[in-house]
CSV table of C-alpha atoms in Angstrom, one decimal:
chain,number,residue,atom,x,y,z
A,10,MET,CA,12.0,76.3,6.7
A,11,GLN,CA,14.9,75.0,7.3
A,12,ILE,CA,18.7,75.9,7.8
A,13,VAL,CA,20.8,74.9,5.6
A,14,SER,CA,24.2,77.0,7.0
A,15,GLU,CA,25.1,80.0,8.8
A,16,ASN,CA,28.3,81.5,9.0
A,17,ALA,CA,29.9,84.7,10.9
A,18,CYS,CA,30.4,87.0,8.2
A,19,PHE,CA,31.7,90.8,8.7
A,20,GLY,CA,29.7,91.1,11.8
A,21,GLY,CA,26.3,89.7,11.0
A,22,VAL,CA,25.9,85.8,9.5
A,23,GLN,CA,25.3,84.7,6.1
A,24,GLY,CA,22.9,81.8,6.4
A,25,VAL,CA,20.9,79.3,3.4
A,26,TYR,CA,17.6,78.8,4.5
A,27,THR,CA,15.4,76.0,2.2
A,28,HIS,CA,11.9,76.7,2.2
A,29,SER,CA,8.5,75.2,0.1
A,30,SER,CA,7.4,77.6,-1.8
A,31,ASP,CA,3.3,77.9,-2.7
A,32,ALA,CA,4.5,80.0,-5.5
A,33,CYS,CA,7.3,77.4,-7.3
A,34,ASN,CA,5.4,74.6,-6.0
A,35,CYS,CA,8.8,72.8,-5.1
A,36,ASP,CA,11.5,73.6,-2.0
A,37,MET,CA,13.1,76.7,-2.9
A,38,THR,CA,16.8,78.2,-1.7
A,39,PHE,CA,17.8,81.2,-1.0
A,40,GLY,CA,20.9,83.6,1.2
A,41,LEU,CA,20.4,86.1,3.4
A,42,PHE,CA,23.4,88.2,4.9
A,43,GLN,CA,22.0,89.5,8.2
A,44,PRO,CA,24.1,92.9,9.7
A,45,ALA,CA,25.5,93.2,13.1
A,46,GLU,CA,21.8,95.6,13.5
A,47,ALA,CA,19.6,93.0,12.8
A,48,LYS,CA,20.4,91.8,16.5
A,49,ASP,CA,18.8,95.1,17.2
A,50,GLY,CA,15.5,95.0,15.6
A,51,PRO,CA,15.0,95.7,11.9
A,52,VAL,CA,17.5,96.4,9.4
A,53,PRO,CA,16.9,97.9,5.1
A,54,VAL,CA,17.3,95.3,2.7
A,55,LEU,CA,18.8,94.9,-0.6
A,56,TRP,CA,17.7,92.7,-3.1
A,57,TYR,CA,20.4,91.4,-5.4
A,58,LEU,CA,18.8,88.8,-8.6
A,59,SER,CA,21.6,86.3,-10.0
A,60,GLY,CA,21.5,85.4,-13.7
A,61,LEU,CA,21.7,83.2,-16.3
A,62,THR,CA,23.1,79.4,-14.6
A,63,CYS,CA,23.0,80.9,-10.8
A,64,THR,CA,21.9,79.8,-8.2
A,65,HIS,CA,21.7,81.8,-5.1
A,66,GLU,CA,25.2,81.1,-4.6
A,67,ASN,CA,27.2,82.7,-7.4
A,68,ALA,CA,26.7,86.9,-6.5
A,69,MET,CA,26.2,85.5,-2.5
A,70,THR,CA,30.0,84.5,-2.5
A,71,LYS,CA,31.4,86.3,-5.9
A,72,ALA,CA,30.4,89.5,-5.2
A,73,GLY,CA,31.6,90.7,-2.2
A,74,ALA,CA,28.7,92.3,-0.7
A,75,GLN,CA,28.4,92.2,2.2
A,76,ALA,CA,31.2,94.1,3.3
A,77,TRP,CA,29.7,96.9,2.1
A,78,ALA,CA,26.5,96.0,2.9
A,79,ALA,CA,27.1,95.4,6.5
A,80,GLU,CA,29.3,99.2,6.1
A,81,GLN,CA,26.5,100.2,6.0
A,82,GLY,CA,23.6,98.4,8.2
A,83,ILE,CA,21.6,96.6,5.4
A,84,ALA,CA,21.0,93.0,5.3
A,85,LEU,CA,21.5,91.3,1.3
A,86,VAL,CA,18.5,88.5,-0.5
A,87,PHE,CA,20.2,86.4,-3.4
A,88,PRO,CA,16.7,84.3,-4.7
A,89,ASP,CA,17.3,81.8,-6.6
A,90,THR,CA,16.9,82.3,-10.1
A,91,SER,CA,14.2,79.0,-10.9
A,92,PRO,CA,12.9,76.1,-9.2
A,93,ARG,CA,14.2,73.6,-9.4
A,94,GLY,CA,14.1,69.5,-9.2
A,95,ASP,CA,13.4,66.5,-10.3
A,96,GLY,CA,9.5,67.5,-11.4
A,97,VAL,CA,10.7,70.4,-12.2
A,98,ALA,CA,10.6,71.5,-16.7
A,99,ASN,CA,14.2,72.0,-17.8
A,100,ASP,CA,15.6,72.2,-21.2
A,101,GLU,CA,19.2,71.1,-22.8
A,102,ALA,CA,19.7,74.9,-23.9
A,103,TYR,CA,21.6,76.8,-20.7
A,104,ASP,CA,19.1,80.3,-21.2
A,105,LEU,CA,16.3,77.9,-21.1
A,106,GLY,CA,15.1,76.7,-17.6
A,107,GLN,CA,16.1,75.8,-14.8
A,108,GLY,CA,18.3,78.3,-14.0
A,109,ALA,CA,16.6,80.5,-16.4
A,110,GLY,CA,13.5,81.6,-14.6
A,111,PHE,CA,13.6,85.1,-16.5
A,112,TYR,CA,11.4,86.3,-13.1
A,113,VAL,CA,7.8,86.4,-14.9
A,114,ASN,CA,4.7,84.1,-13.9
A,115,ALA,CA,5.0,81.3,-16.5
A,116,THR,CA,1.4,81.1,-18.1
A,117,GLN,CA,2.5,77.3,-21.1
A,118,ASP,CA,3.4,73.9,-21.4
A,119,PRO,CA,5.7,72.8,-19.3
A,120,TRP,CA,7.0,75.7,-17.4
A,121,ALA,CA,3.4,77.2,-15.8
A,122,PRO,CA,3.5,74.7,-13.1
A,123,HIS,CA,6.6,76.0,-11.2
A,124,PHE,CA,8.1,78.2,-12.7
A,125,LYS,CA,6.4,81.5,-10.7
A,126,MET,CA,10.0,83.4,-10.4
A,127,TRP,CA,7.6,86.1,-10.0
A,128,ASP,CA,5.3,85.9,-7.4
A,129,TYR,CA,8.0,84.4,-5.8
A,130,VAL,CA,10.5,87.1,-5.1
A,131,ALA,CA,7.7,90.2,-5.6
A,132,GLU,CA,4.9,88.4,-2.8
A,133,GLU,CA,6.2,85.3,-1.3
A,134,LEU,CA,9.8,85.5,-0.6
A,135,PRO,CA,9.3,89.2,0.5
A,136,ASN,CA,6.3,88.0,3.3
A,137,LEU,CA,8.7,85.2,5.0
A,138,ILE,CA,12.0,86.7,5.5
A,139,THR,CA,9.9,89.7,7.0
A,140,SER,CA,8.0,88.0,9.0
A,141,ASP,CA,10.9,85.3,9.8
A,142,PHE,CA,13.9,87.8,10.3
A,143,ALA,CA,14.8,92.0,10.9
A,144,ILE,CA,13.6,92.8,7.5
A,145,ASP,CA,12.1,96.3,7.6
A,146,ALA,CA,9.3,95.8,5.4
A,147,ASP,CA,9.1,99.4,4.0
A,148,ARG,CA,12.8,100.5,2.8
A,149,GLN,CA,13.5,97.9,0.7
A,150,ALA,CA,15.8,98.5,-2.8
A,151,ILE,CA,16.7,95.7,-5.5
A,152,THR,CA,19.8,95.4,-7.8
A,153,GLY,CA,21.1,92.4,-10.1
A,154,HIS,CA,23.2,91.5,-12.6
A,155,SER,CA,22.6,90.4,-16.2
A,156,MET,CA,18.8,88.4,-16.4
A,157,GLY,CA,18.9,90.2,-12.6
A,158,GLY,CA,18.9,93.6,-13.4
A,159,HIS,CA,16.1,93.0,-16.0
A,160,GLY,CA,14.7,91.7,-13.1
A,161,ALA,CA,15.2,94.5,-10.9
A,162,LEU,CA,14.7,97.3,-13.6
A,163,THR,CA,10.8,95.1,-14.0
A,164,LEU,CA,10.1,95.0,-10.5
A,165,ALA,CA,10.9,98.2,-9.9
A,166,MET,CA,8.9,100.0,-12.4
A,167,ASN,CA,5.8,97.2,-11.5
A,168,LEU,CA,5.4,97.6,-8.7
A,169,PRO,CA,5.8,101.8,-7.6
A,170,GLY,CA,6.6,102.4,-4.2
A,171,ARG,CA,8.0,98.9,-3.2
A,172,TYR,CA,11.4,100.2,-3.5
A,173,LYS,CA,13.2,102.8,-2.2
A,174,SER,CA,16.0,102.5,-5.3
A,175,VAL,CA,16.7,100.9,-8.1
A,176,SER,CA,20.3,99.2,-10.3
A,177,ALA,CA,22.1,97.1,-12.3
A,178,PHE,CA,24.4,95.7,-13.8
A,179,SER,CA,25.0,94.5,-17.1
A,180,PRO,CA,21.2,93.9,-17.2
A,181,ILE,CA,19.3,92.6,-19.9
A,182,CYS,CA,17.1,96.0,-21.5
A,183,ASN,CA,15.1,95.5,-24.3
A,184,PRO,CA,14.3,91.7,-24.2
A,185,THR,CA,10.9,91.7,-26.4
A,186,ALA,CA,14.3,92.9,-28.5
A,187,SER,CA,17.0,90.3,-28.5
A,188,ASP,CA,17.5,86.6,-28.4
A,189,TRP,CA,17.7,86.7,-24.1
A,190,GLY,CA,14.1,88.2,-24.3
A,191,ARG,CA,12.1,86.8,-27.5
A,192,LYS,CA,13.3,83.3,-27.4
A,193,GLN,CA,12.2,83.0,-23.1
A,194,LEU,CA,9.5,85.0,-23.3
A,195,SER,CA,7.1,83.5,-25.8
A,196,ALA,CA,7.8,79.6,-23.9
A,197,TYR,CA,7.0,81.1,-20.6
A,198,LEU,CA,4.6,83.3,-21.7
A,199,GLY,CA,3.0,82.2,-25.3
A,200,ASP,CA,3.0,84.1,-28.8
A,201,ASP,CA,1.0,86.9,-28.1
A,202,GLU,CA,3.3,90.0,-27.4
A,203,SER,CA,1.1,91.8,-25.3
A,204,THR,CA,2.0,90.4,-22.2
A,205,TRP,CA,5.5,90.4,-22.8
A,206,ALA,CA,5.9,94.5,-22.4
A,207,ALA,CA,5.3,93.8,-18.9
A,208,HIS,CA,9.2,92.2,-18.7
A,209,ASP,CA,11.2,95.4,-20.8
A,210,ALA,CA,12.8,97.7,-18.9
A,211,SER,CA,12.9,100.1,-22.2
A,212,LEU,CA,8.9,99.8,-23.0
A,213,LEU,CA,8.6,100.6,-19.6
A,214,MET,CA,10.8,102.9,-18.9
A,215,ARG,CA,8.9,105.0,-21.8
A,216,GLU,CA,5.5,104.3,-20.4
A,217,LYS,CA,6.0,104.0,-16.3
A,218,GLY,CA,9.9,105.0,-15.3
A,219,PHE,CA,10.7,105.0,-11.4
A,220,GLU,CA,9.8,107.3,-9.3
A,221,GLY,CA,13.4,106.4,-7.6
A,222,PRO,CA,16.9,106.8,-8.5
A,223,ILE,CA,18.1,104.3,-10.4
A,224,LEU,CA,21.8,103.7,-11.3
A,225,THR,CA,22.8,100.9,-14.1
A,226,ASP,CA,27.4,100.1,-15.3
A,227,THR,CA,28.1,98.1,-18.5
A,228,GLY,CA,30.9,97.2,-19.3
A,229,THR,CA,32.6,98.1,-22.9
A,230,ASN,CA,33.8,95.4,-23.3
A,231,ASP,CA,30.9,93.3,-22.8
A,232,GLN,CA,30.5,90.2,-24.3
A,233,PHE,CA,27.4,89.8,-24.7
A,234,GLY,CA,26.2,93.4,-25.7
A,235,ASP,CA,24.7,92.6,-28.7
A,236,LEU,CA,21.8,90.5,-26.4
A,237,LEU,CA,22.0,93.5,-23.9
A,238,LYS,CA,20.0,95.8,-26.1
A,239,THR,CA,21.8,98.8,-23.4
A,240,GLU,CA,21.1,101.8,-26.2
A,241,SER,CA,17.6,101.0,-25.4
A,242,LEU,CA,17.1,101.4,-22.2
A,243,PHE,CA,19.5,105.2,-22.2
A,244,GLU,CA,17.2,105.7,-25.3
A,245,ALA,CA,14.0,105.5,-23.3
A,246,SER,CA,15.7,107.1,-19.4
A,247,ALA,CA,16.4,110.0,-22.0
A,248,ALA,CA,13.5,110.6,-23.4
A,249,ARG,CA,11.3,110.3,-20.2
A,250,ARG,CA,13.5,112.9,-18.5
A,251,GLN,CA,14.3,109.4,-16.0
A,252,GLN,CA,16.7,110.9,-13.1
A,253,ALA,CA,19.8,107.7,-13.5
A,254,THR,CA,22.7,107.3,-14.1
A,255,LEU,CA,23.4,105.1,-16.5
A,256,ARG,CA,27.1,104.7,-17.2
A,257,MET,CA,29.4,102.7,-19.6
A,258,GLN,CA,32.9,101.0,-18.0
A,259,PRO,CA,35.9,101.1,-20.1
A,260,GLY,CA,37.2,97.9,-20.4
A,261,TYR,CA,34.7,95.7,-18.3
A,262,ASP,CA,33.3,92.2,-19.5
A,263,HIS,CA,29.8,90.5,-18.1
A,264,SER,CA,32.1,89.1,-15.2
A,265,TYR,CA,32.2,89.2,-11.2
A,266,PHE,CA,35.2,90.9,-12.0
A,267,PHE,CA,33.4,93.3,-13.5
A,268,VAL,CA,30.4,93.2,-10.3
A,269,SER,CA,32.4,93.2,-7.5
A,270,THR,CA,34.8,95.9,-8.8
A,271,PHE,CA,31.3,98.5,-8.4
A,272,MET,CA,29.3,96.7,-6.0
A,273,GLU,CA,30.5,99.2,-3.1
A,274,ASP,CA,29.3,101.9,-5.9
A,275,HIS,CA,25.9,100.8,-5.7
A,276,VAL,CA,25.9,99.5,-2.2
A,277,THR,CA,26.5,102.7,-1.6
A,278,PHE,CA,23.5,104.1,-3.8
A,279,HIS,CA,20.9,102.2,-2.5
A,280,ALA,CA,22.0,102.8,1.0
A,281,GLU,CA,22.0,106.6,0.6
A,282,ALA,CA,17.9,105.8,-0.9
A,283,LEU,CA,17.1,103.6,1.9
A,284,TYR,CA,18.4,105.3,4.8
A,285,THR,CA,17.5,108.9,3.1
A,286,GLY,CA,14.2,108.5,0.9
C-alpha cells in the first residue's frame, strides 16, 4: 500500500491510499478519514459508497462528512466506484464501465477480469483497513449515494451481522425494474435475471430485510426520481414491517448540496448504532 496524501483534518487525518487489488486485478485507490481517537486505539468505521461517475474523491471533498465523523469519533472509508486503468474494460456511456461498477462481481466479458467490486468492498478492502489501520472490525456501518446507496443497502442485507446500521442518500432502490440497473446488471451478470435479485434492495427487503436500523433520504425534486424507484423500497419495507426511517425531503435534488445537507443526520444515526448497538 502506498500513501498518496495525508492531511490534518478536524483533529484527525484524511488520507488517500493506493494498493494492488487481488479482487479487481489492478491498482485501486481509496480515501480514509481517521479521527483523533484512532491514535489511542481502534475506532468504529462508516463506509461511504459513491454513485455513478464518481471516484473516491467526490464524497471525500463534497459531503462534509469528516466534521461530523470527528465529532463522533468515527472513521470514514471512501472506496472507488470501479476498477480503473488502461487495461480495464470501459464503455462510452457514463453509466457503464469505469466509474459504474454497481458493486457487483461481473461474470460476463469484457467485465469479468476486473469488475469484482462486491468482493473488493465486502472482503478485500475491509481486511486491508482493519489490519493496517486502527479500525474496529466489529463496529461497522455503511451508507452511500445513488448507485452507492444501492450498494450500501444490498451489502447490508446480504451480509447479516456485518453492519450495525445502513443508510442511503437517493438510492437506486429497484434496479431490476429500472434503466439504472437492467442495463448494468445484464452487462455484468448476463441475461439470467435470477442472478440479479441479490442486487436489488426492494427484492432483498421483501426476502430478507435488515436486522438493524435503516435511514434513507431522497429529494422530492430529484431529477432521477423515475430511475431510483424509491416507492418500491417504501412498499417493500412496509410489507415487511421493517424498522426504517424513509424520508422524502421537499425541494432537494440529487446533488451533493442535498447529501451535505443531511450528512449530519446520517453520521449521528450511525454513531448511535455503532456505540450502542
